Tab-separated table of C-alpha atoms in Angstrom:
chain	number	residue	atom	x	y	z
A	1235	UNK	CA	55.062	74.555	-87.677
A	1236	UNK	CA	57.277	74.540	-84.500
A	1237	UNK	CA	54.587	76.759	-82.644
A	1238	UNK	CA	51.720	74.310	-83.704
A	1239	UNK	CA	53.707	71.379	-82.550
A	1240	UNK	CA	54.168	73.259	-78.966
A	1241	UNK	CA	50.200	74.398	-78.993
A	1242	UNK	CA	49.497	70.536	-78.782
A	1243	UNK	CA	51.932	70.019	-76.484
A	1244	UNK	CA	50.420	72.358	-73.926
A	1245	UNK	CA	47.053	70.912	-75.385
A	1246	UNK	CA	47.949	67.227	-73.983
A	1247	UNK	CA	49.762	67.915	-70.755
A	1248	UNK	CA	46.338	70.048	-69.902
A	1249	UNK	CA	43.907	67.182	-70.812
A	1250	UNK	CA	46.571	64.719	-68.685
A	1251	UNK	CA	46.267	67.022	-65.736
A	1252	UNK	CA	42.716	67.103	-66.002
A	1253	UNK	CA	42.124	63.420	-66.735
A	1254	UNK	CA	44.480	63.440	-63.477
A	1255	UNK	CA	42.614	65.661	-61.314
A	1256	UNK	CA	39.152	63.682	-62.188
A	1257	UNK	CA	40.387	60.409	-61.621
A	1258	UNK	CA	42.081	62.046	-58.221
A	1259	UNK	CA	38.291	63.487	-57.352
A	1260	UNK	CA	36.881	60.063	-58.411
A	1261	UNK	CA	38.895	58.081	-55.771
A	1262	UNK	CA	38.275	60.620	-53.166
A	1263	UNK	CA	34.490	60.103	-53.687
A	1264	UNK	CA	35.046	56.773	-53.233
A	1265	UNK	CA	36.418	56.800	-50.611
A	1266	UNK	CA	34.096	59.126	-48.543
A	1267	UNK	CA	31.174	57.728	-49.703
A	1268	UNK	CA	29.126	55.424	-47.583
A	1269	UNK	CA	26.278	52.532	-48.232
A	1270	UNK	CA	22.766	53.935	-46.634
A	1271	UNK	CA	20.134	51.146	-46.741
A	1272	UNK	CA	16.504	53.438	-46.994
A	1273	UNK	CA	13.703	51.518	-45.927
A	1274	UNK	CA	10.306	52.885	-46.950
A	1275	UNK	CA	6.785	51.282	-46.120
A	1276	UNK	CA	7.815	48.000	-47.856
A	1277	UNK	CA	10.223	49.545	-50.436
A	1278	UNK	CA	13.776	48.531	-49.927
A	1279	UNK	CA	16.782	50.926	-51.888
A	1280	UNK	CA	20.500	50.969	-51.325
A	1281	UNK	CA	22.102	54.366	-51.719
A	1282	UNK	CA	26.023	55.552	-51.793
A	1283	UNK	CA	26.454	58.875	-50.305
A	1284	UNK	CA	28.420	61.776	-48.977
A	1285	UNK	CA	25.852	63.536	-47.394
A	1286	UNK	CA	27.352	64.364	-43.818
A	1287	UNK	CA	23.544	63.698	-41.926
A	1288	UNK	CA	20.248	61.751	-42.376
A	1289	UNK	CA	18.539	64.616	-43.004
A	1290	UNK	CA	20.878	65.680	-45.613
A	1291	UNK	CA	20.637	62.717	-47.458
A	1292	UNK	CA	16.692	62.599	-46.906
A	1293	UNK	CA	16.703	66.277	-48.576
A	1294	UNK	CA	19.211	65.314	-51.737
A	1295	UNK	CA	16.990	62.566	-52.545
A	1296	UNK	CA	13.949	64.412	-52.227
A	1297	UNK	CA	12.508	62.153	-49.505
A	1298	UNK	CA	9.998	64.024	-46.963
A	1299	UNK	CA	8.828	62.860	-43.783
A	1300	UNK	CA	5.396	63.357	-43.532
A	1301	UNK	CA	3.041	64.581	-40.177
A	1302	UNK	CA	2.532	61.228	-37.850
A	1303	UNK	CA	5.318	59.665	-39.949
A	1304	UNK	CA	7.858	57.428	-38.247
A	1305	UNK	CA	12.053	57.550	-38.696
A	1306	UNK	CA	14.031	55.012	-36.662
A	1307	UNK	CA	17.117	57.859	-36.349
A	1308	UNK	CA	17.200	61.363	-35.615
A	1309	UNK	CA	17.486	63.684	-38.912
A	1310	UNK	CA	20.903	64.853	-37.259
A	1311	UNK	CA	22.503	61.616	-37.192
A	1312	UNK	CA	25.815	61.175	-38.877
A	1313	UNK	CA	25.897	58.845	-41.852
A	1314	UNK	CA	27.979	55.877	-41.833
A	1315	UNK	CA	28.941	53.110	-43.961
A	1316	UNK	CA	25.934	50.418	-43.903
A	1317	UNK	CA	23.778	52.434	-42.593
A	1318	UNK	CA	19.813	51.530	-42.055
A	1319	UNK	CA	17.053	54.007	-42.380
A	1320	UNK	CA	13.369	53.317	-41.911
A	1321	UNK	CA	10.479	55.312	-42.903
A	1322	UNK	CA	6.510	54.965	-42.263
A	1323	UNK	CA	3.949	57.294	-44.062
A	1324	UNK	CA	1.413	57.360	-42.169
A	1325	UNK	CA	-1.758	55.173	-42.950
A	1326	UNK	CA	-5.707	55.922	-41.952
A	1327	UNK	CA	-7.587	53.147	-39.375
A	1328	UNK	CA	-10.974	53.196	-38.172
A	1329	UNK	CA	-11.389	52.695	-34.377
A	1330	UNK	CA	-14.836	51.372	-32.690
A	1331	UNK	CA	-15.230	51.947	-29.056
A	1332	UNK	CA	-19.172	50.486	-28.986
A	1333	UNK	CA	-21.217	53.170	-31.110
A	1334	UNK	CA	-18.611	55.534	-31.785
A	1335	UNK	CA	-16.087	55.739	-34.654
A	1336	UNK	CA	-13.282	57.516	-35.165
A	1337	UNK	CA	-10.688	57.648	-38.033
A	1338	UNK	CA	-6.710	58.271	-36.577
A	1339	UNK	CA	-3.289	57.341	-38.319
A	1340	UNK	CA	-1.085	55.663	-37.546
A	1341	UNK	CA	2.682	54.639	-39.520
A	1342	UNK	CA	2.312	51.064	-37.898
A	1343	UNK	CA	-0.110	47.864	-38.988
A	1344	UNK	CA	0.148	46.125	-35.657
A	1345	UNK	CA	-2.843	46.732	-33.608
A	1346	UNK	CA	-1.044	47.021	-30.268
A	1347	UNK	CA	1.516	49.755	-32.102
A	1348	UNK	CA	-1.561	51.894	-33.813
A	1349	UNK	CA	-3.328	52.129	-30.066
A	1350	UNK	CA	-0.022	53.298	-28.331
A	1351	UNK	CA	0.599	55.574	-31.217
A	1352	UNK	CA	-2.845	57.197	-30.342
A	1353	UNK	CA	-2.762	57.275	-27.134
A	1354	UNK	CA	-5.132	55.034	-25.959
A	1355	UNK	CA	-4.613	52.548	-23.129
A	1356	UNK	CA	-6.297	49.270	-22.821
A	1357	UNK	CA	-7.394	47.558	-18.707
A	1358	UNK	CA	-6.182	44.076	-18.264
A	1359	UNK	CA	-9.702	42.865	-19.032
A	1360	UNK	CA	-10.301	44.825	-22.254
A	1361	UNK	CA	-9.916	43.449	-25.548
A	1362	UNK	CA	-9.750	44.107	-29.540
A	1363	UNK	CA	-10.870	42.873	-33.109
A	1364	UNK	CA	-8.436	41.758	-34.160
A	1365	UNK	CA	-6.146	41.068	-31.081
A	1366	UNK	CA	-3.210	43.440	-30.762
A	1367	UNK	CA	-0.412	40.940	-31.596
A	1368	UNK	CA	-2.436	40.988	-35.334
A	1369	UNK	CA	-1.651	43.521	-38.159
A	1370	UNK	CA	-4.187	45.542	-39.883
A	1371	UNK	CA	-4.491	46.990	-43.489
A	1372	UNK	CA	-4.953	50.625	-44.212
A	1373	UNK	CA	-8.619	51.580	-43.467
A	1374	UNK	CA	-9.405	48.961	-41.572
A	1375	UNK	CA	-11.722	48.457	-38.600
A	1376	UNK	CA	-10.233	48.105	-34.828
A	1377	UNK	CA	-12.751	47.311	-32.182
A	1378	UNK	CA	-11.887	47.900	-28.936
A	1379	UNK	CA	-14.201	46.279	-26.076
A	1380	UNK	CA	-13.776	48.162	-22.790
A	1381	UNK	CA	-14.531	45.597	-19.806
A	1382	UNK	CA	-15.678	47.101	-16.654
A	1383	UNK	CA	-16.860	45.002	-13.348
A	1384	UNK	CA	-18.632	46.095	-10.388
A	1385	UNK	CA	-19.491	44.336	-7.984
A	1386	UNK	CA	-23.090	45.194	-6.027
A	1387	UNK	CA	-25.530	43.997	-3.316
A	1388	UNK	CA	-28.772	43.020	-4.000
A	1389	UNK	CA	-30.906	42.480	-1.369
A	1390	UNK	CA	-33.589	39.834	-2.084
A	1391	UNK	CA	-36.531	38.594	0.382
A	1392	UNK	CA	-36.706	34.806	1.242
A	1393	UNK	CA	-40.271	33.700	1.057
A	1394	UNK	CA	-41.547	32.270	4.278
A	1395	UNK	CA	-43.125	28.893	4.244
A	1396	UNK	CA	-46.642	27.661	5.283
A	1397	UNK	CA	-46.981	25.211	7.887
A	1398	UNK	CA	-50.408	23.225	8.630
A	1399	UNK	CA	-50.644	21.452	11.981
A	1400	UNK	CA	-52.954	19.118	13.425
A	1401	UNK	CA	-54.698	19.780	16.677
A	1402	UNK	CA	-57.625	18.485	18.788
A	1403	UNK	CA	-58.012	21.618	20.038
A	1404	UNK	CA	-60.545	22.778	17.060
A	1405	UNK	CA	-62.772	21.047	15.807
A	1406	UNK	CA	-62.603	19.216	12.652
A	1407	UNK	CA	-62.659	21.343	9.734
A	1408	UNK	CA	-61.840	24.617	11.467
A	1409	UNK	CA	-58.730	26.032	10.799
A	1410	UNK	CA	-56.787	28.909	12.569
A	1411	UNK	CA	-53.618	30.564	12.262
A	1412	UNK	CA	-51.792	30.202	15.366
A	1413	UNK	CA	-48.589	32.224	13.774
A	1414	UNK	CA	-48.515	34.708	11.350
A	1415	UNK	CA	-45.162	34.261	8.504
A	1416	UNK	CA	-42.860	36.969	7.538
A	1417	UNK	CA	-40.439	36.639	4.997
A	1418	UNK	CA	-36.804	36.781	5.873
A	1419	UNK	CA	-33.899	39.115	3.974
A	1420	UNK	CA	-30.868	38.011	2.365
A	1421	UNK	CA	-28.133	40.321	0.635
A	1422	UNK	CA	-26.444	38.603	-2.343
A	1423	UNK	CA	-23.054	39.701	-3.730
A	1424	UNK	CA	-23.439	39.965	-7.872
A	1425	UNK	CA	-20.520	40.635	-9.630
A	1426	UNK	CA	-21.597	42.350	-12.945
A	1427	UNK	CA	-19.485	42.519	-16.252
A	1428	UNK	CA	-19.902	45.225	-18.374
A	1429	UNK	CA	-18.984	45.300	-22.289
A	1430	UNK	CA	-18.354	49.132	-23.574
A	1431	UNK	CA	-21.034	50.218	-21.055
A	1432	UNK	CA	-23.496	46.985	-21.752
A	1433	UNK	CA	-24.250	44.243	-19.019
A	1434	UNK	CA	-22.835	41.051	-20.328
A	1435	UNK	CA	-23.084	38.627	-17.578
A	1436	UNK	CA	-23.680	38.287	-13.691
A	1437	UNK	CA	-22.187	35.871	-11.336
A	1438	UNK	CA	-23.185	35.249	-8.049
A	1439	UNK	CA	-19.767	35.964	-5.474
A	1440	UNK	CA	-21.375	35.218	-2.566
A	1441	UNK	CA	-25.005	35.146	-0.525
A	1442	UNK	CA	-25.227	36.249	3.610
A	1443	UNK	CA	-28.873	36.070	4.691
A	1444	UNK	CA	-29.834	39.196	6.877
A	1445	UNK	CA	-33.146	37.692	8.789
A	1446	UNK	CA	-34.316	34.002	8.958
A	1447	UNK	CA	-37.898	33.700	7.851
A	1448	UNK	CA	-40.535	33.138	9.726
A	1449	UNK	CA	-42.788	30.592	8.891
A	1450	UNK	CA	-46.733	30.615	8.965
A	1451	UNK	CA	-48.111	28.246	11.181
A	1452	UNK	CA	-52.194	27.159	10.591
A	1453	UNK	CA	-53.626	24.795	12.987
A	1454	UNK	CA	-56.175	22.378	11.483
A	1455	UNK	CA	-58.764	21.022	14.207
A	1456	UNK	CA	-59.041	17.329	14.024
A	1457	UNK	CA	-61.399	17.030	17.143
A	1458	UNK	CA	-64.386	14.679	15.494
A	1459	UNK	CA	-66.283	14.988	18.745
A	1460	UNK	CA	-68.378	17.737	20.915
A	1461	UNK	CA	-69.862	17.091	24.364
A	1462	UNK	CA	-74.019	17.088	24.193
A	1463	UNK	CA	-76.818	16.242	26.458
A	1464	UNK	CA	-75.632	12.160	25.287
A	1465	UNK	CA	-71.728	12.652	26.405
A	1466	UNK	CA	-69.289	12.774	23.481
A	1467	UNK	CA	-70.923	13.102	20.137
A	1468	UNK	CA	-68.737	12.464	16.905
A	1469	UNK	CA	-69.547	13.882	13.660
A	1470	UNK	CA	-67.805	14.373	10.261
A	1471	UNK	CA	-67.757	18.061	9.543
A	1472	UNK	CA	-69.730	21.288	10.926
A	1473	UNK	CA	-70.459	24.528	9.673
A	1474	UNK	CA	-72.175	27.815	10.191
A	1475	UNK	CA	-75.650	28.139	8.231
A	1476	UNK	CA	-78.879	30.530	8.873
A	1477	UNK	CA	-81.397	29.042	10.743
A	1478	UNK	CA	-85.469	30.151	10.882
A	1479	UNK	CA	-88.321	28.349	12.050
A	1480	UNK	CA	-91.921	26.702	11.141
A	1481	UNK	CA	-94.672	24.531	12.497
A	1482	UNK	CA	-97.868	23.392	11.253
A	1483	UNK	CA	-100.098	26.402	11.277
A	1484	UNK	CA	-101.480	27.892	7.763
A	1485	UNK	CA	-99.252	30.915	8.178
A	1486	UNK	CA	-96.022	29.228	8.024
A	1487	UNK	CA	-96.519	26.086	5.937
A	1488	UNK	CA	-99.686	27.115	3.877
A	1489	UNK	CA	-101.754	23.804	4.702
A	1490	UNK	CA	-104.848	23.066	6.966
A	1491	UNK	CA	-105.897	20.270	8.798
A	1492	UNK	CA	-107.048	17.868	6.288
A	1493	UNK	CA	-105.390	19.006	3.118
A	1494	UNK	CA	-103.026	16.364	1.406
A	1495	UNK	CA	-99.945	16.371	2.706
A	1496	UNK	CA	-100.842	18.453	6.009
A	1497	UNK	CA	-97.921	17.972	8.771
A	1498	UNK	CA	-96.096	15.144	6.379
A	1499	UNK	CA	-92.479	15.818	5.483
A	1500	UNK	CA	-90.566	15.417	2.357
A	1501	UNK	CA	-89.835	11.918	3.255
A	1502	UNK	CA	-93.430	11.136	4.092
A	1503	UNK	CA	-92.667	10.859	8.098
A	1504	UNK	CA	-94.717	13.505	10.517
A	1505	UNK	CA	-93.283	16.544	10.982
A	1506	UNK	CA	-92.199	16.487	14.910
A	1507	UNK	CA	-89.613	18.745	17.111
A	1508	UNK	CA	-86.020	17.343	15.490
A	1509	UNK	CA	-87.314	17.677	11.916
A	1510	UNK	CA	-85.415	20.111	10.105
A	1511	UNK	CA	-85.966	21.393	6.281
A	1512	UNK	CA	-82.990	22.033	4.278
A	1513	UNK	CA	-81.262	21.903	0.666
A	1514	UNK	CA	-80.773	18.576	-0.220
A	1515	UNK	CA	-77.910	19.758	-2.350
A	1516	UNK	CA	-76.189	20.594	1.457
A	1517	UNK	CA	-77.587	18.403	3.424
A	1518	UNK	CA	-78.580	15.539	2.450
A	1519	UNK	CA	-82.286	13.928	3.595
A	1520	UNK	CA	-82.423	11.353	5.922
A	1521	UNK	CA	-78.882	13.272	7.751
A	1522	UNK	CA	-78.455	13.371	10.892
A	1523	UNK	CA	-77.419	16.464	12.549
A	1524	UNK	CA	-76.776	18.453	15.850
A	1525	UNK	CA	-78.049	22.189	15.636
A	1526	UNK	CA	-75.596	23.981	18.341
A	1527	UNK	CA	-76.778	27.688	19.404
A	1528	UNK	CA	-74.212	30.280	18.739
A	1529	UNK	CA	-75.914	33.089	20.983
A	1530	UNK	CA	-75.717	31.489	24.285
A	1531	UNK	CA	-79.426	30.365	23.838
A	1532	UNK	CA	-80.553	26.713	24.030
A	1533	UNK	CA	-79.363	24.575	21.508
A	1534	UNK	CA	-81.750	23.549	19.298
A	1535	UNK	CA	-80.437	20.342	19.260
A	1536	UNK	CA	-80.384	16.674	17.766
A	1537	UNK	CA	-82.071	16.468	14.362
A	1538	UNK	CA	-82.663	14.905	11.381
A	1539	UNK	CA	-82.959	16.292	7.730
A	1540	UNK	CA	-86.960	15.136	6.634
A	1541	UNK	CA	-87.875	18.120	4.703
A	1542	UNK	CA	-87.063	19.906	2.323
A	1543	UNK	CA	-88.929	23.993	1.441
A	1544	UNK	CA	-88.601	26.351	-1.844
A	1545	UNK	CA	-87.403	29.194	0.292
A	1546	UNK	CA	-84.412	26.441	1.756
A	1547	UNK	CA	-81.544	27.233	-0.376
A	1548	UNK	CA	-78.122	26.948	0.083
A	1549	UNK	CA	-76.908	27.083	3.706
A	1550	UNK	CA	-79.752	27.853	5.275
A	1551	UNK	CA	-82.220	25.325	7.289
A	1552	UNK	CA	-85.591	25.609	8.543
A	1553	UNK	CA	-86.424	24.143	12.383
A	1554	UNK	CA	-89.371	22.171	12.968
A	1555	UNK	CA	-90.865	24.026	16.133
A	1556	UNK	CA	-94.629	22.632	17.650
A	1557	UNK	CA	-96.465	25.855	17.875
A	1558	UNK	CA	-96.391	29.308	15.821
A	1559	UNK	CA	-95.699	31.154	19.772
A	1560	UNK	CA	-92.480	28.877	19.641
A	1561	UNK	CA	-91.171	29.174	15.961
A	1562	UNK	CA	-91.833	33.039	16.251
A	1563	UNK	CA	-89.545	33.047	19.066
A	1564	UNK	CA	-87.038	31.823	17.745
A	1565	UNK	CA	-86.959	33.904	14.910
A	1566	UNK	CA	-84.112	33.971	12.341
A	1567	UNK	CA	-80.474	33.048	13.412
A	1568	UNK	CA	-76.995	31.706	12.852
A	1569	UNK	CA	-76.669	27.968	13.755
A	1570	UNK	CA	-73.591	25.646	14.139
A	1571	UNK	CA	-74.456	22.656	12.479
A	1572	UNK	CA	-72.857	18.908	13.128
A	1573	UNK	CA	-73.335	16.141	10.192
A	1574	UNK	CA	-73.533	13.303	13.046
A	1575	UNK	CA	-71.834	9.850	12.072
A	1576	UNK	CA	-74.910	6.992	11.340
């Protein structure tokens, strides 16, 4: 009985020195142990450790950093009380750069964060979809516009103008040019803007013109006169025609002395040096006219339209001459012709 009492005995101070020694271990737990705040993606947890490092800790709770993850500390950092440790898995965007896409990843959602983490630097000018201050969702689409601007010179011709001036000089209705136009030059500054390799837009910087033009200068006569056998002569308008000859013999007009019609004109008069036969689609009948020689020979003359002939078409006239010697000789020419004022 006595040795059973002591076997308890022993029994209970054992379980007190144990209850001791746990209790003892409990409080020195407690008071090693430190608050670490864990921060992953959006996932917020509050942990009480001993571990001695973050990558301690990170290992006892199973917790792996993956490739192109993020960690705001280094794994060797010693753990303190209140601690914060953040964590990014790494999430897949697409990137656009004009036809070309590309899938990267990133452990950030803000545009401007996903870009540095990849390496890729934006110009002052260049630009995204969204903008980089926005944040992006997993598998979503970043365009980036590249901006480029040149600037070039274009060289461009300035047109030359046409200039008509009067002058007695000619005669009315002739027209020469006394100056012959060349266009000028000008070199024009274009600054061009360029969208991922596309022209967008062009603005003019600035234009500097190389050679003046040089305008083309056509005198117009305006003399309405021409010095005959009667002084000064004024007419209304001249022009070049071809010019034969005919008279009253069978050969030429085809009538005999005493056949209807024989030496009448179209207009019924007698057919007489002045008369002259012509289209009265031209020339009028019944117009007066000056036929001026343009081989040096003798001018034929003042004249008058009276007849008219079915080979007289067009700009052509026939001369009235008083024998077939005379009209032979004179053959088949070009005339200057004057439509004389009434």
């Amino acid at each position: 009985m006595e040795n059973h009492l002591k076997n308890n005995k022993i029994h209970l101070k054992v379980l007190t020195i144990l209850a001791i020694a746990a209790f003892l271990s409990i409080g020195i737990f407690e008071y090693w142990a430190k608050d670490v705040t864990i921060c992953i993606d959006d996932k917020k947890e509050i942990i009480r450790t001993r571990e001695a490092t973050v990558k301690d800790l990170l290992e006892k709770e199973g917790i792996i950093l993956e490739k192109g993850g993020y960690i705001n500390l280094n794994p060797e950092t010693k753990i303190k009380d209140n601690l914060t440790i953040i964590l990014k898995r790494p999430k897949t965007y697409s990137i656009k750069i004009g036809d070309k896409k590309i899938e990267v990843e990133s452990p950030n959602n803000k545009v401007a964060d996903i870009l540095k983490d990849i390496d890729i630097k934006l110009d002052d000018n260049d630009y995204t979809y969204p903008k980089l201050d926005e944040t992006v969702n997993p598998m979503d689409e970043i365009e980036i516009v590249k901006v480029d601007e040149k600037i070039e010179v274009v060289k461009e011709e300035i047109p030359f103008e046409k200039i008509t001036k009067n002058t007695d000089k000619l005669e009315m209705g002739n027209t020469k040019v006394a100056q012959e136009g060349k266009n000028g030059l000008k070199e024009i500054q274009v600054k061009k803007i360029f969208e991922n390799g596309k022209l967008v837009k062009e603005k003019v910087l600035a234009e500097n013109v190389v050679t003046l033009p040089v305008p083309k200068i056509i005198e117009k006569g305006t003399k309405d006169f021409f010095v005959s056998s009667r002084g000064l002569t004024k007419y209304k308008r001249s022009f070049v025609v071809v010019a034969t000859a005919y008279d009253l013999s069978y050969a030429s007009c085809g009538k005999k002395p005493g056949d209807k019609h024989y030496g009448l004109t179209a207009l019924g008069t007698k057919a007489r040096p002045g008369v002259v036969s012509v289209d009265p689609n031209v020339i009028p009948l019944g117009t007066k006219l000056y036929i001026q020689s343009l081989d040096g020979k003798k001018d034929y003359g003042f004249a008058i339209a009276e007849d008219t002939g079915s080979a007289i078409k067009g700009n052509r006239i026939d001369l009235f001459f008083p024998s077939h010697e005379s009209a032979m000789a004179f053959g088949r020419r070009k005339v200057k012709i004057y439509i004389l004022e009434n």
